[in-house]
PDB file of C-alpha atoms in Angstrom:
ATOM      1  CA  UNK A   1       0.000   0.000   0.000  1.00  0.00           C
ATOM      2  CA  UNK A   2       1.240   3.427  -0.915  1.00  0.00           C
ATOM      3  CA  UNK A   3       0.785   4.936   2.538  1.00  0.00           C
ATOM      4  CA  UNK A   4       1.765   1.806   4.416  1.00  0.00           C
ATOM      5  CA  UNK A   5       4.505   2.215   6.993  1.00  0.00           C
ATOM      6  CA  UNK A   6       6.359  -0.536   8.775  1.00  0.00           C
ATOM      7  CA  UNK A   7       5.845  -0.280  12.527  1.00  0.00           C
ATOM      8  CA  UNK A   8       9.078   0.069  14.502  1.00  0.00           C
ATOM      9  CA  UNK A   9      10.214  -3.127  16.192  1.00  0.00           C
ATOM     10  CA  UNK A  10       7.883  -5.335  14.143  1.00  0.00           C
ATOM     11  CA  UNK A  11       9.086  -5.496  10.507  1.00  0.00           C
ATOM     12  CA  UNK A  12       6.383  -8.023   9.522  1.00  0.00           C
ATOM     13  CA  UNK A  13       3.522  -5.718  10.615  1.00  0.00           C
ATOM     14  CA  UNK A  14       2.157  -2.829   8.594  1.00  0.00           C
ATOM     15  CA  UNK A  15       0.058   0.205   9.370  1.00  0.00           C
ATOM     16  CA  UNK A  16      -2.208   1.255   6.523  1.00  0.00           C
ATOM     17  CA  UNK A  17      -3.379   4.762   5.790  1.00  0.00           C
ATOM     18  CA  UNK A  18      -7.050   5.705   5.416  1.00  0.00           C
ATOM     19  CA  UNK A  19      -6.835   5.660   1.593  1.00  0.00           C
ATOM     20  CA  UNK A  20      -5.371   2.147   1.338  1.00  0.00           C
ATOM     21  CA  UNK A  21      -7.781  -0.430  -0.025  1.00  0.00           C
ATOM     22  CA  UNK A  22      -5.824  -3.653   0.478  1.00  0.00           C
ATOM     23  CA  UNK A  23      -6.862  -6.371  -1.994  1.00  0.00           C
ATOM     24  CA  UNK A  24      -9.620  -4.356  -3.612  1.00  0.00           C
ATOM     25  CA  UNK A  25      -7.121  -2.336  -5.658  1.00  0.00           C
ATOM     26  CA  UNK A  26      -5.999  -5.536  -7.380  1.00  0.00           C
ATOM     27  CA  UNK A  27      -9.620  -6.514  -8.070  1.00  0.00           C
ATOM     28  CA  UNK A  28     -10.144  -3.279 -10.013  1.00  0.00           C
ATOM     29  CA  UNK A  29      -7.752  -4.577 -12.684  1.00  0.00           C
ATOM     30  CA  UNK A  30      -9.583  -7.863 -13.267  1.00  0.00           C
ATOM     31  CA  UNK A  31     -12.316  -8.423 -15.857  1.00  0.00           C
ATOM     32  CA  UNK A  32     -15.800  -7.886 -14.387  1.00  0.00           C
ATOM     33  CA  UNK A  33     -16.703 -11.592 -14.256  1.00  0.00           C
ATOM     34  CA  UNK A  34     -13.504 -12.384 -12.329  1.00  0.00           C
ATOM     35  CA  UNK A  35     -14.154  -9.436 -10.007  1.00  0.00           C
ATOM     36  CA  UNK A  36     -17.535 -10.927  -9.071  1.00  0.00           C
ATOM     37  CA  UNK A  37     -16.076 -14.410  -8.595  1.00  0.00           C
ATOM     38  CA  UNK A  38     -13.152 -13.169  -6.513  1.00  0.00           C
ATOM     39  CA  UNK A  39     -15.412 -10.990  -4.365  1.00  0.00           C
ATOM     40  CA  UNK A  40     -17.698 -13.978  -3.749  1.00  0.00           C
ATOM     41  CA  UNK A  41     -14.746 -16.170  -2.731  1.00  0.00           C
ATOM     42  CA  UNK A  42     -13.399 -13.473  -0.402  1.00  0.00           C
ATOM     43  CA  UNK A  43     -16.833 -12.978   1.114  1.00  0.00           C
ATOM     44  CA  UNK A  44     -17.212 -16.711   1.779  1.00  0.00           C
ATOM     45  CA  UNK A  45     -13.720 -16.906   3.274  1.00  0.00           C
ATOM     46  CA  UNK A  46     -14.498 -13.994   5.604  1.00  0.00           C
ATOM     47  CA  UNK A  47     -17.730 -15.692   6.691  1.00  0.00           C
ATOM     48  CA  UNK A  48     -15.777 -18.848   7.505  1.00  0.00           C
ATOM     49  CA  UNK A  49     -13.121 -16.915   9.395  1.00  0.00           C
ATOM     50  CA  UNK A  50     -15.762 -15.033  11.410  1.00  0.00           C
ATOM     51  CA  UNK A  51     -17.535 -18.235  12.499  1.00  0.00           C
ATOM     52  CA  UNK A  52     -14.419 -20.197  13.503  1.00  0.00           C
ATOM     53  CA  UNK A  53     -12.927 -20.385  16.941  1.00  0.00           C
ATOM     54  CA  UNK A  54      -9.633 -18.448  17.252  1.00  0.00           C
ATOM     55  CA  UNK A  55      -7.554 -21.652  17.308  1.00  0.00           C
ATOM     56  CA  UNK A  56      -9.071 -22.944  14.056  1.00  0.00           C
ATOM     57  CA  UNK A  57      -8.624 -19.547  12.422  1.00  0.00           C
ATOM     58  CA  UNK A  58      -4.977 -19.397  13.498  1.00  0.00           C
ATOM     59  CA  UNK A  59      -4.355 -22.917  12.191  1.00  0.00           C
ATOM     60  CA  UNK A  60      -5.969 -22.156   8.832  1.00  0.00           C
ATOM     61  CA  UNK A  61      -4.085 -18.899   8.344  1.00  0.00           C
ATOM     62  CA  UNK A  62      -0.823 -20.623   9.314  1.00  0.00           C
ATOM     63  CA  UNK A  63      -1.498 -23.368   6.752  1.00  0.00           C
ATOM     64  CA  UNK A  64      -2.238 -20.755   4.068  1.00  0.00           C
ATOM     65  CA  UNK A  65       1.011 -18.936   4.880  1.00  0.00           C
ATOM     66  CA  UNK A  66       3.009 -22.182   4.680  1.00  0.00           C
ATOM     67  CA  UNK A  67       1.481 -23.052   1.309  1.00  0.00           C
ATOM     68  CA  UNK A  68       2.238 -19.564   0.005  1.00  0.00           C
ATOM     69  CA  UNK A  69       5.844 -19.802   1.234  1.00  0.00           C
ATOM     70  CA  UNK A  70       6.185 -23.173  -0.488  1.00  0.00           C
ATOM     71  CA  UNK A  71       4.936 -21.680  -3.753  1.00  0.00           C
ATOM     72  CA  UNK A  72       7.449 -18.843  -3.439  1.00  0.00           C
ATOM     73  CA  UNK A  73      10.270 -21.352  -2.928  1.00  0.00           C
ATOM     74  CA  UNK A  74       9.133 -23.410  -5.931  1.00  0.00           C
ATOM     75  CA  UNK A  75       8.920 -20.303  -8.127  1.00  0.00           C
ATOM     76  CA  UNK A  76      12.419 -19.235  -7.056  1.00  0.00           C
ATOM     77  CA  UNK A  77      13.785 -22.740  -7.686  1.00  0.00           C
ATOM     78  CA  UNK A  78      12.110 -22.942 -11.108  1.00  0.00           C
ATOM     79  CA  UNK A  79      13.407 -19.481 -12.012  1.00  0.00           C
ATOM     80  CA  UNK A  80      16.919 -20.430 -10.970  1.00  0.00           C
ATOM     81  CA  UNK A  81      16.801 -23.627 -13.031  1.00  0.00           C
ATOM     82  CA  UNK A  82      15.493 -21.708 -16.057  1.00  0.00           C
ATOM     83  CA  UNK A  83      18.272 -19.137 -15.729  1.00  0.00           C
ATOM     84  CA  UNK A  84      20.868 -21.921 -15.449  1.00  0.00           C
ATOM     85  CA  UNK A  85      19.542 -23.562 -18.641  1.00  0.00           C
ATOM     86  CA  UNK A  86      19.546 -20.240 -20.473  1.00  0.00           C
ATOM     87  CA  UNK A  87      23.099 -19.535 -19.314  1.00  0.00           C
ATOM     88  CA  UNK A  88      24.271 -22.941 -20.525  1.00  0.00           C
ATOM     89  CA  UNK A  89      22.549 -22.365 -23.877  1.00  0.00           C
ATOM     90  CA  UNK A  90      24.259 -18.975 -24.219  1.00  0.00           C
ATOM     91  CA  UNK A  91      27.642 -20.514 -23.357  1.00  0.00           C
ATOM     92  CA  UNK A  92      27.087 -23.266 -25.929  1.00  0.00           C
ATOM     93  CA  UNK A  93      26.097 -20.737 -28.599  1.00  0.00           C
ATOM     94  CA  UNK A  94      29.152 -18.616 -27.738  1.00  0.00           C
ATOM     95  CA  UNK A  95      31.475 -21.628 -28.074  1.00  0.00           C
ATOM     96  CA  UNK A  96      29.909 -22.519 -31.416  1.00  0.00           C
ATOM     97  CA  UNK A  97      30.361 -18.948 -32.634  1.00  0.00           C
ATOM     98  CA  UNK A  98      34.004 -18.974 -31.492  1.00  0.00           C
ATOM     99  CA  UNK A  99      34.549 -22.227 -33.424  1.00  0.00           C
ATOM    100  CA  UNK A 100      33.025 -20.700 -36.571  1.00  0.00           C
ATOM    101  CA  UNK A 101      35.232 -17.621 -36.256  1.00  0.00           C
ATOM    102  CA  UNK A 102      38.326 -19.794 -35.812  1.00  0.00           C
ATOM    103  CA  UNK A 103      37.393 -21.786 -38.911  1.00  0.00           C
ATOM    104  CA  UNK A 104      36.944 -18.583 -40.926  1.00  0.00           C
ATOM    105  CA  UNK A 105      40.284 -17.200 -39.741  1.00  0.00           C
ATOM    106  CA  UNK A 106      42.038 -20.495 -40.547  1.00  0.00           C
ATOM    107  CA  UNK A 107      40.877 -20.408 -44.206  1.00  0.00           C
TER     108      UNK A 107
END
């Protein structure tokens, strides 16, 4: 959020300004049918959260955070592997080009 400020002593916590709209800003950029679907899913999730006991809510949010962290790790690993493959391909192409140049110079 644009006006968000990290609270001192708690880097993982944020304070939002009165103009911040959290997830709704992202919804504005979706097609209308996806906006309705996403709003319905969020509404149902909030209903579930509001009717759960605090322990169940904490457990569910913790599980969601762990799944999200796992996805982040997988994305980073996949990105790293892709970059490694691209680097190897560039090195191979460079070696091939060097060989062609050497052949041309030798003629």
